Amino acid sequence: MFLSRMIKIAAVPLLLGLSAFRSPQPESVPNHIPMYAGDQCDMANQVFKHGEEMVYKVFYNWNFIWMSAGEVTFKVQDLGDRYHFSAHGGTYRGYDAFFKVRDKYDAYVDKKTLLPITSVREVNEGKYTLYDRLSFDRENGKVKSLRGKTKDVAEVTEYDTDSCIHDILSMVYCARNLNFDQMRPGQDFPIKIFIDKKTWPLKVNYKGKFANKKIRGLGHFNTVAFNPEVIKGYIFKESSNLTIWASDDKNRLPLMIESPISIGSVKVILKSYKGVRYPVSAKVKDKKEGEEISPEDEGK
């Protein structure tokens, strides 16, 4: 099942890490930027726009051999009073005979708050299938989950949760709107997400800014880095140390994710992006024109 876990890893850490951003000096932060995602109930989008698309390539390392096994694509659509976020991923067709993965995450969020209205997860991993549609009741602090092996046999269960809880995709885009310029390296901050019938209270450690970071295939970037707490036993090892690098500019693009998992280790690397709202000013000129960067060099 490790290929399916790799695809899942490409989505989960994006929200776990980016939601750490908070300023320790509230008076210096514009009113529309909240302090951290855990208490966020009203967010104005200042970062992404309709048509943004990010494609991530998933590398898996087993016994010192790096394999490129799949991709995940994130898209944004403006539907008027709401946004549609999607993250669709799967293994390459060459791997399908061994283990086929086609997973879809979709979230429809309120445009004024970036809080989810509904979200749908469709999982197809080998012989395993799952359909899970979440409906968020803000006023009563409830989440209704229509969940089953398929949509036709899914049953509704209601859960108590925080009124400001995010799903896996809304947190990604909400967190990219948070201010982190004045954070201190070493700070920990809490976050909460709802996934797989539970509310997960986690924390994130901000590591600081790192210049001229190599991103395979894209060049060098000025970045910020952080270590989200992982859900132990869910995907990751007990001692996993997840690290995320994001662009240090107005777009706050997640660039690379690296972590050991229960078997081997994984890197999720931004392959391409388009439709971004601002110039990608975090990108810097490579030290050597045409320099080829291997997955083994990432993270050094």
mmCIF file of C-alpha atoms in Angstrom:
data_model
loop_
_atom_site.group_PDB
_atom_site.id
_atom_site.type_symbol
_atom_site.label_atom_id
_atom_site.label_comp_id
_atom_site.label_asym_id
_atom_site.label_seq_id
_atom_site.Cartn_x
_atom_site.Cartn_y
_atom_site.Cartn_z
ATOM 1 C CA MET A 1 0.000 0.000 0.000
ATOM 2 C CA PHE A 2 3.025 2.347 0.046
ATOM 3 C CA LEU A 3 2.163 3.950 -3.316
ATOM 4 C CA SER A 4 -1.233 5.053 -2.048
ATOM 5 C CA ARG A 5 0.413 6.527 1.034
ATOM 6 C CA MET A 6 2.774 8.522 -1.146
ATOM 7 C CA ILE A 7 -0.154 10.114 -2.975
ATOM 8 C CA LYS A 8 -1.832 10.946 0.346
ATOM 9 C CA ILE A 9 1.413 12.478 1.675
ATOM 10 C CA ALA A 10 1.434 14.889 -1.247
ATOM 11 C CA ALA A 11 -1.737 16.552 0.072
ATOM 12 C CA VAL A 12 -1.644 16.221 3.856
ATOM 13 C CA PRO A 13 1.645 18.016 4.675
ATOM 14 C CA LEU A 14 0.773 21.044 2.552
ATOM 15 C CA LEU A 15 -1.883 22.010 5.057
ATOM 16 C CA LEU A 16 -0.051 20.768 8.168
ATOM 17 C CA GLY A 17 3.000 22.898 7.524
ATOM 18 C CA LEU A 18 1.602 26.069 6.006
ATOM 19 C CA SER A 19 -0.879 26.504 8.824
ATOM 20 C CA ALA A 20 1.960 27.307 11.222
ATOM 21 C CA PHE A 21 2.363 30.895 10.076
ATOM 22 C CA ARG A 22 1.665 33.499 12.772
ATOM 23 C CA SER A 23 3.215 36.828 13.706
ATOM 24 C CA PRO A 24 4.404 37.357 17.325
ATOM 25 C CA GLN A 25 3.643 41.105 17.010
ATOM 26 C CA PRO A 26 -0.104 41.514 16.334
ATOM 27 C CA GLU A 27 0.049 45.280 16.029
ATOM 28 C CA SER A 28 2.298 45.000 12.963
ATOM 29 C CA VAL A 29 -0.016 42.656 11.030
ATOM 30 C CA PRO A 30 -2.776 43.951 8.700
ATOM 31 C CA ASN A 31 -6.292 43.393 10.034
ATOM 32 C CA HIS A 32 -7.239 40.924 7.300
ATOM 33 C CA ILE A 33 -4.416 38.516 8.209
ATOM 34 C CA PRO A 34 -5.222 36.333 11.247
ATOM 35 C CA MET A 35 -2.671 35.143 13.752
ATOM 36 C CA TYR A 36 -2.935 31.423 13.097
ATOM 37 C CA ALA A 37 -5.185 28.958 11.374
ATOM 38 C CA GLY A 38 -6.433 27.147 14.456
ATOM 39 C CA ASP A 39 -8.658 30.084 15.470
ATOM 40 C CA GLN A 40 -9.427 31.268 11.950
ATOM 41 C CA CYS A 41 -13.096 31.971 11.169
ATOM 42 C CA ASP A 42 -12.880 34.818 8.663
ATOM 43 C CA MET A 43 -10.187 34.939 5.965
ATOM 44 C CA ALA A 44 -9.936 37.195 2.912
ATOM 45 C CA ASN A 45 -7.949 35.722 0.040
ATOM 46 C CA GLN A 46 -4.860 37.777 -0.837
ATOM 47 C CA VAL A 47 -2.704 35.032 -2.400
ATOM 48 C CA PHE A 48 -4.245 32.789 -5.067
ATOM 49 C CA LYS A 49 -6.625 33.385 -7.991
ATOM 50 C CA HIS A 50 -8.890 31.538 -10.427
ATOM 51 C CA GLY A 51 -6.888 29.262 -12.719
ATOM 52 C CA GLU A 52 -3.948 28.622 -10.402
ATOM 53 C CA GLU A 53 -2.525 25.140 -10.930
ATOM 54 C CA MET A 54 0.318 23.345 -9.129
ATOM 55 C CA VAL A 55 1.602 19.907 -10.154
ATOM 56 C CA TYR A 56 3.654 17.841 -7.720
ATOM 57 C CA LYS A 57 5.837 14.851 -8.517
ATOM 58 C CA VAL A 58 6.127 12.118 -5.881
ATOM 59 C CA PHE A 59 9.472 10.369 -5.378
ATOM 60 C CA TYR A 60 9.774 7.268 -3.228
ATOM 61 C CA ASN A 61 13.100 5.986 -1.829
ATOM 62 C CA TRP A 62 13.450 2.336 -0.958
ATOM 63 C CA ASN A 63 16.888 0.863 -0.234
ATOM 64 C CA PHE A 64 18.647 3.960 -1.655
ATOM 65 C CA ILE A 65 16.761 3.776 -4.959
ATOM 66 C CA TRP A 66 14.632 6.799 -5.896
ATOM 67 C CA MET A 67 11.492 6.081 -7.922
ATOM 68 C CA SER A 68 9.161 8.645 -9.489
ATOM 69 C CA ALA A 69 5.852 6.878 -9.035
ATOM 70 C CA GLY A 70 3.061 9.442 -9.307
ATOM 71 C CA GLU A 71 1.778 13.018 -9.467
ATOM 72 C CA VAL A 72 -0.779 15.214 -7.687
ATOM 73 C CA THR A 73 -2.371 18.288 -9.287
ATOM 74 C CA PHE A 74 -3.911 21.152 -7.265
ATOM 75 C CA LYS A 75 -6.340 23.552 -8.989
ATOM 76 C CA VAL A 76 -8.415 26.624 -8.070
ATOM 77 C CA GLN A 77 -11.749 27.597 -9.656
ATOM 78 C CA ASP A 78 -13.723 30.756 -8.842
ATOM 79 C CA LEU A 79 -17.451 29.879 -8.793
ATOM 80 C CA GLY A 80 -18.765 33.309 -7.851
ATOM 81 C CA ASP A 81 -19.680 33.103 -4.162
ATOM 82 C CA ARG A 82 -17.310 30.188 -3.477
ATOM 83 C CA TYR A 83 -14.062 28.589 -4.560
ATOM 84 C CA HIS A 84 -13.610 25.027 -5.759
ATOM 85 C CA PHE A 85 -10.277 23.542 -4.685
ATOM 86 C CA SER A 86 -9.210 20.187 -6.094
ATOM 87 C CA ALA A 87 -6.275 17.822 -5.589
ATOM 88 C CA HIS A 88 -6.306 14.806 -7.893
ATOM 89 C CA GLY A 89 -3.456 12.325 -7.796
ATOM 90 C CA GLY A 90 -2.415 8.902 -8.927
ATOM 91 C CA THR A 91 0.348 6.559 -9.878
ATOM 92 C CA TYR A 92 1.826 6.642 -13.352
ATOM 93 C CA ARG A 93 0.269 4.201 -15.786
ATOM 94 C CA GLY A 94 3.458 2.155 -15.804
ATOM 95 C CA TYR A 95 2.774 1.270 -12.156
ATOM 96 C CA ASP A 96 -0.920 0.465 -12.612
ATOM 97 C CA ALA A 97 -0.368 -3.250 -13.188
ATOM 98 C CA PHE A 98 1.474 -3.402 -9.855
ATOM 99 C CA PHE A 99 -0.763 -1.092 -7.796
ATOM 100 C CA LYS A 100 -3.140 1.463 -9.293
ATOM 101 C CA VAL A 101 -3.993 4.655 -7.414
ATOM 102 C CA ARG A 102 -6.537 7.286 -8.486
ATOM 103 C CA ASP A 103 -7.451 9.580 -5.575
ATOM 104 C CA LYS A 104 -9.553 12.776 -5.681
ATOM 105 C CA TYR A 105 -9.990 15.501 -3.052
ATOM 106 C CA ASP A 106 -12.458 18.334 -3.751
ATOM 107 C CA ALA A 107 -13.545 21.179 -1.470
ATOM 108 C CA TYR A 108 -16.108 23.950 -1.953
ATOM 109 C CA VAL A 109 -15.392 26.874 0.352
ATOM 110 C CA ASP A 110 -17.057 30.157 1.248
ATOM 111 C CA LYS A 111 -15.294 32.908 -0.688
ATOM 112 C CA LYS A 112 -15.488 35.402 2.195
ATOM 113 C CA THR A 113 -14.094 33.100 4.898
ATOM 114 C CA LEU A 114 -12.272 30.281 3.044
ATOM 115 C CA LEU A 115 -14.060 27.839 5.361
ATOM 116 C CA PRO A 116 -15.339 24.619 3.755
ATOM 117 C CA ILE A 117 -19.015 24.193 2.930
ATOM 118 C CA THR A 118 -18.661 20.674 1.569
ATOM 119 C CA SER A 119 -15.731 18.450 0.679
ATOM 120 C CA VAL A 120 -15.551 15.135 -1.129
ATOM 121 C CA ARG A 121 -12.837 12.480 -1.028
ATOM 122 C CA GLU A 122 -12.897 9.618 -3.523
ATOM 123 C CA VAL A 123 -10.228 6.975 -2.964
ATOM 124 C CA ASN A 124 -9.338 4.217 -5.420
ATOM 125 C CA GLU A 125 -6.221 2.341 -4.321
ATOM 126 C CA GLY A 126 -5.894 -1.151 -5.732
ATOM 127 C CA LYS A 127 -8.978 -3.021 -4.516
ATOM 128 C CA TYR A 128 -9.641 -0.475 -1.757
ATOM 129 C CA THR A 129 -12.265 2.216 -2.387
ATOM 130 C CA LEU A 130 -13.716 4.972 -0.210
ATOM 131 C CA TYR A 131 -16.268 7.740 -0.697
ATOM 132 C CA ASP A 132 -16.459 10.422 2.011
ATOM 133 C CA ARG A 133 -18.539 13.593 1.603
ATOM 134 C CA LEU A 134 -18.320 16.095 4.474
ATOM 135 C CA SER A 135 -20.970 18.771 5.097
ATOM 136 C CA PHE A 136 -20.021 21.479 7.611
ATOM 137 C CA ASP A 137 -22.659 22.950 9.954
ATOM 138 C CA ARG A 138 -20.930 26.029 11.393
ATOM 139 C CA GLU A 139 -23.781 27.266 13.556
ATOM 140 C CA ASN A 140 -24.099 23.990 15.476
ATOM 141 C CA GLY A 141 -20.471 22.856 15.434
ATOM 142 C CA LYS A 142 -21.206 19.668 13.495
ATOM 143 C CA VAL A 143 -19.775 17.764 10.553
ATOM 144 C CA LYS A 144 -21.923 15.265 8.659
ATOM 145 C CA SER A 145 -20.008 12.516 6.886
ATOM 146 C CA LEU A 146 -21.615 10.493 4.089
ATOM 147 C CA ARG A 147 -19.065 7.679 4.082
ATOM 148 C CA GLY A 148 -18.783 4.194 2.606
ATOM 149 C CA LYS A 149 -16.942 2.005 0.125
ATOM 150 C CA THR A 150 -18.891 3.735 -2.658
ATOM 151 C CA LYS A 151 -21.374 6.614 -2.867
ATOM 152 C CA ASP A 152 -24.246 4.165 -3.393
ATOM 153 C CA VAL A 153 -23.685 2.358 -0.070
ATOM 154 C CA ALA A 154 -22.446 5.353 1.967
ATOM 155 C CA GLU A 155 -24.121 6.113 5.309
ATOM 156 C CA VAL A 156 -24.410 9.386 7.216
ATOM 157 C CA THR A 157 -22.691 9.907 10.576
ATOM 158 C CA GLU A 158 -22.625 13.206 12.496
ATOM 159 C CA TYR A 159 -19.622 14.413 14.506
ATOM 160 C CA ASP A 160 -19.125 17.234 17.004
ATOM 161 C CA THR A 161 -16.314 19.594 16.067
ATOM 162 C CA ASP A 162 -15.145 23.203 16.255
ATOM 163 C CA SER A 163 -17.130 25.720 14.238
ATOM 164 C CA CYS A 164 -13.927 26.966 12.553
ATOM 165 C CA ILE A 165 -12.537 23.556 11.607
ATOM 166 C CA HIS A 166 -11.013 23.074 8.155
ATOM 167 C CA ASP A 167 -10.878 20.092 5.856
ATOM 168 C CA ILE A 168 -7.675 18.912 4.225
ATOM 169 C CA LEU A 169 -7.885 21.232 1.206
ATOM 170 C CA SER A 170 -9.389 24.407 2.645
ATOM 171 C CA MET A 171 -6.531 24.547 5.161
ATOM 172 C CA VAL A 172 -3.938 24.559 2.369
ATOM 173 C CA TYR A 173 -5.336 27.678 0.758
ATOM 174 C CA CYS A 174 -6.325 29.374 4.010
ATOM 175 C CA ALA A 175 -2.831 28.884 5.430
ATOM 176 C CA ARG A 176 -1.177 30.402 2.374
ATOM 177 C CA ASN A 177 -2.916 33.672 3.297
ATOM 178 C CA LEU A 178 -1.383 33.853 6.771
ATOM 179 C CA ASN A 179 1.418 36.234 7.713
ATOM 180 C CA PHE A 180 4.723 34.714 8.820
ATOM 181 C CA ASP A 181 7.324 37.420 8.111
ATOM 182 C CA GLN A 182 7.919 38.177 11.787
ATOM 183 C CA MET A 183 7.808 34.674 13.222
ATOM 184 C CA ARG A 184 10.719 33.544 15.360
ATOM 185 C CA PRO A 185 12.541 30.315 14.400
ATOM 186 C CA GLY A 186 11.709 27.594 16.902
ATOM 187 C CA GLN A 187 8.141 28.714 17.610
ATOM 188 C CA ASP A 188 5.417 26.061 17.883
ATOM 189 C CA PHE A 189 1.785 26.723 16.948
ATOM 190 C CA PRO A 190 -1.373 24.579 17.075
ATOM 191 C CA ILE A 191 -3.635 23.618 14.178
ATOM 192 C CA LYS A 192 -6.789 21.512 13.822
ATOM 193 C CA ILE A 193 -8.175 19.601 10.857
ATOM 194 C CA PHE A 194 -11.035 17.145 10.378
ATOM 195 C CA ILE A 195 -10.235 13.990 8.408
ATOM 196 C CA ASP A 196 -11.220 10.315 8.651
ATOM 197 C CA LYS A 197 -13.931 10.770 11.308
ATOM 198 C CA LYS A 198 -11.704 12.719 13.703
ATOM 199 C CA THR A 199 -10.553 16.196 14.626
ATOM 200 C CA TRP A 200 -6.768 16.192 14.742
ATOM 201 C CA PRO A 201 -5.080 18.750 17.057
ATOM 202 C CA LEU A 202 -1.482 19.086 15.888
ATOM 203 C CA LYS A 203 1.358 21.576 16.175
ATOM 204 C CA VAL A 204 3.967 22.999 13.821
ATOM 205 C CA ASN A 205 7.519 24.202 14.439
ATOM 206 C CA TYR A 206 8.713 27.123 12.315
ATOM 207 C CA LYS A 207 12.372 26.659 11.281
ATOM 208 C CA GLY A 208 13.079 30.014 9.638
ATOM 209 C CA LYS A 209 14.151 31.350 6.236
ATOM 210 C CA PHE A 210 16.621 29.620 3.923
ATOM 211 C CA ALA A 211 18.027 31.259 0.804
ATOM 212 C CA ASN A 212 18.928 29.626 -2.516
ATOM 213 C CA LYS A 213 17.200 26.292 -1.883
ATOM 214 C CA LYS A 214 17.447 23.752 -4.723
ATOM 215 C CA ILE A 215 14.127 22.537 -6.092
ATOM 216 C CA ARG A 216 14.563 19.744 -8.602
ATOM 217 C CA GLY A 217 13.685 20.829 -12.118
ATOM 218 C CA LEU A 218 12.685 24.381 -11.146
ATOM 219 C CA GLY A 219 15.942 25.941 -9.943
ATOM 220 C CA HIS A 220 16.787 27.817 -6.742
ATOM 221 C CA PHE A 221 14.366 29.655 -4.437
ATOM 222 C CA ASN A 222 14.407 31.733 -1.284
ATOM 223 C CA THR A 223 12.278 29.724 1.135
ATOM 224 C CA VAL A 224 10.743 29.366 4.552
ATOM 225 C CA ALA A 225 10.886 25.973 6.273
ATOM 226 C CA PHE A 226 8.865 24.274 9.010
ATOM 227 C CA ASN A 227 8.299 20.894 10.657
ATOM 228 C CA PRO A 228 4.639 19.881 11.155
ATOM 229 C CA GLU A 229 3.769 17.308 13.772
ATOM 230 C CA VAL A 230 2.627 14.167 11.953
ATOM 231 C CA ILE A 231 -0.261 11.810 12.664
ATOM 232 C CA LYS A 232 1.783 8.919 14.028
ATOM 233 C CA GLY A 233 0.743 5.486 12.845
ATOM 234 C CA TYR A 234 -1.665 6.974 10.301
ATOM 235 C CA ILE A 235 0.857 7.379 7.498
ATOM 236 C CA PHE A 236 4.127 8.097 9.228
ATOM 237 C CA LYS A 237 6.664 6.413 11.463
ATOM 238 C CA GLU A 238 6.598 7.116 15.196
ATOM 239 C CA SER A 239 9.780 9.202 14.859
ATOM 240 C CA SER A 240 9.025 10.894 11.521
ATOM 241 C CA ASN A 241 10.408 14.393 10.982
ATOM 242 C CA LEU A 242 8.405 16.029 8.209
ATOM 243 C CA THR A 243 9.999 19.092 6.574
ATOM 244 C CA ILE A 244 8.309 21.517 4.177
ATOM 245 C CA TRP A 245 9.823 24.348 2.136
ATOM 246 C CA ALA A 246 7.617 27.126 0.692
ATOM 247 C CA SER A 247 8.453 30.112 -1.506
ATOM 248 C CA ASP A 248 9.309 33.248 0.447
ATOM 249 C CA ASP A 249 7.128 35.599 -1.614
ATOM 250 C CA LYS A 250 3.484 36.683 -1.909
ATOM 251 C CA ASN A 251 2.439 33.413 -3.598
ATOM 252 C CA ARG A 252 3.696 31.182 -0.744
ATOM 253 C CA LEU A 253 3.922 28.187 -3.037
ATOM 254 C CA PRO A 254 4.690 24.877 -1.286
ATOM 255 C CA LEU A 255 7.880 23.807 -3.094
ATOM 256 C CA MET A 256 9.051 20.575 -1.505
ATOM 257 C CA ILE A 257 8.017 18.101 1.190
ATOM 258 C CA GLU A 258 10.282 15.438 2.637
ATOM 259 C CA SER A 259 9.615 12.769 5.230
ATOM 260 C CA PRO A 260 10.329 9.172 6.179
ATOM 261 C CA ILE A 261 7.183 7.028 6.147
ATOM 262 C CA SER A 262 6.479 3.534 7.431
ATOM 263 C CA ILE A 263 8.477 2.065 4.537
ATOM 264 C CA GLY A 264 11.402 4.042 3.076
ATOM 265 C CA SER A 265 11.133 7.805 2.614
ATOM 266 C CA VAL A 266 9.366 10.203 0.276
ATOM 267 C CA LYS A 267 9.867 13.559 -1.423
ATOM 268 C CA VAL A 268 7.019 15.547 -2.940
ATOM 269 C CA ILE A 269 8.446 18.183 -5.291
ATOM 270 C CA LEU A 270 6.714 20.968 -7.204
ATOM 271 C CA LYS A 271 7.028 20.065 -10.891
ATOM 272 C CA SER A 272 5.223 23.023 -12.454
ATOM 273 C CA TYR A 273 2.942 25.949 -11.657
ATOM 274 C CA LYS A 274 0.812 28.365 -13.660
ATOM 275 C CA GLY A 275 -1.882 30.959 -13.139
ATOM 276 C CA VAL A 276 -0.249 32.328 -9.978
ATOM 277 C CA ARG A 277 -1.413 35.711 -8.737
ATOM 278 C CA TYR A 278 1.994 37.424 -8.369
ATOM 279 C CA PRO A 279 5.447 37.179 -9.957
ATOM 280 C CA VAL A 280 7.419 34.379 -8.290
ATOM 281 C CA SER A 281 10.000 36.706 -6.777
ATOM 282 C CA ALA A 282 11.403 33.984 -4.520
ATOM 283 C CA LYS A 283 13.016 32.311 -7.529
ATOM 284 C CA VAL A 284 16.717 33.174 -7.857
ATOM 285 C CA LYS A 285 19.198 32.562 -10.636
ATOM 286 C CA ASP A 286 20.806 29.134 -10.448
ATOM 287 C CA LYS A 287 24.465 29.026 -9.512
ATOM 288 C CA LYS A 288 25.162 27.114 -12.704
ATOM 289 C CA GLU A 289 23.020 27.510 -15.791
ATOM 290 C CA GLY A 290 21.540 24.196 -16.829
ATOM 291 C CA GLU A 291 22.566 22.498 -13.580
ATOM 292 C CA GLU A 292 20.823 19.163 -13.174
ATOM 293 C CA ILE A 293 19.523 18.438 -9.676
ATOM 294 C CA SER A 294 18.813 14.872 -8.598
ATOM 295 C CA PRO A 295 16.334 13.901 -5.839
ATOM 296 C CA GLU A 296 19.313 12.856 -3.708
ATOM 297 C CA ASP A 297 20.512 16.465 -3.654
ATOM 298 C CA GLU A 298 17.214 17.801 -2.315
ATOM 299 C CA GLY A 299 17.274 18.775 1.329
ATOM 300 C CA LYS A 300 21.030 19.294 1.523
#
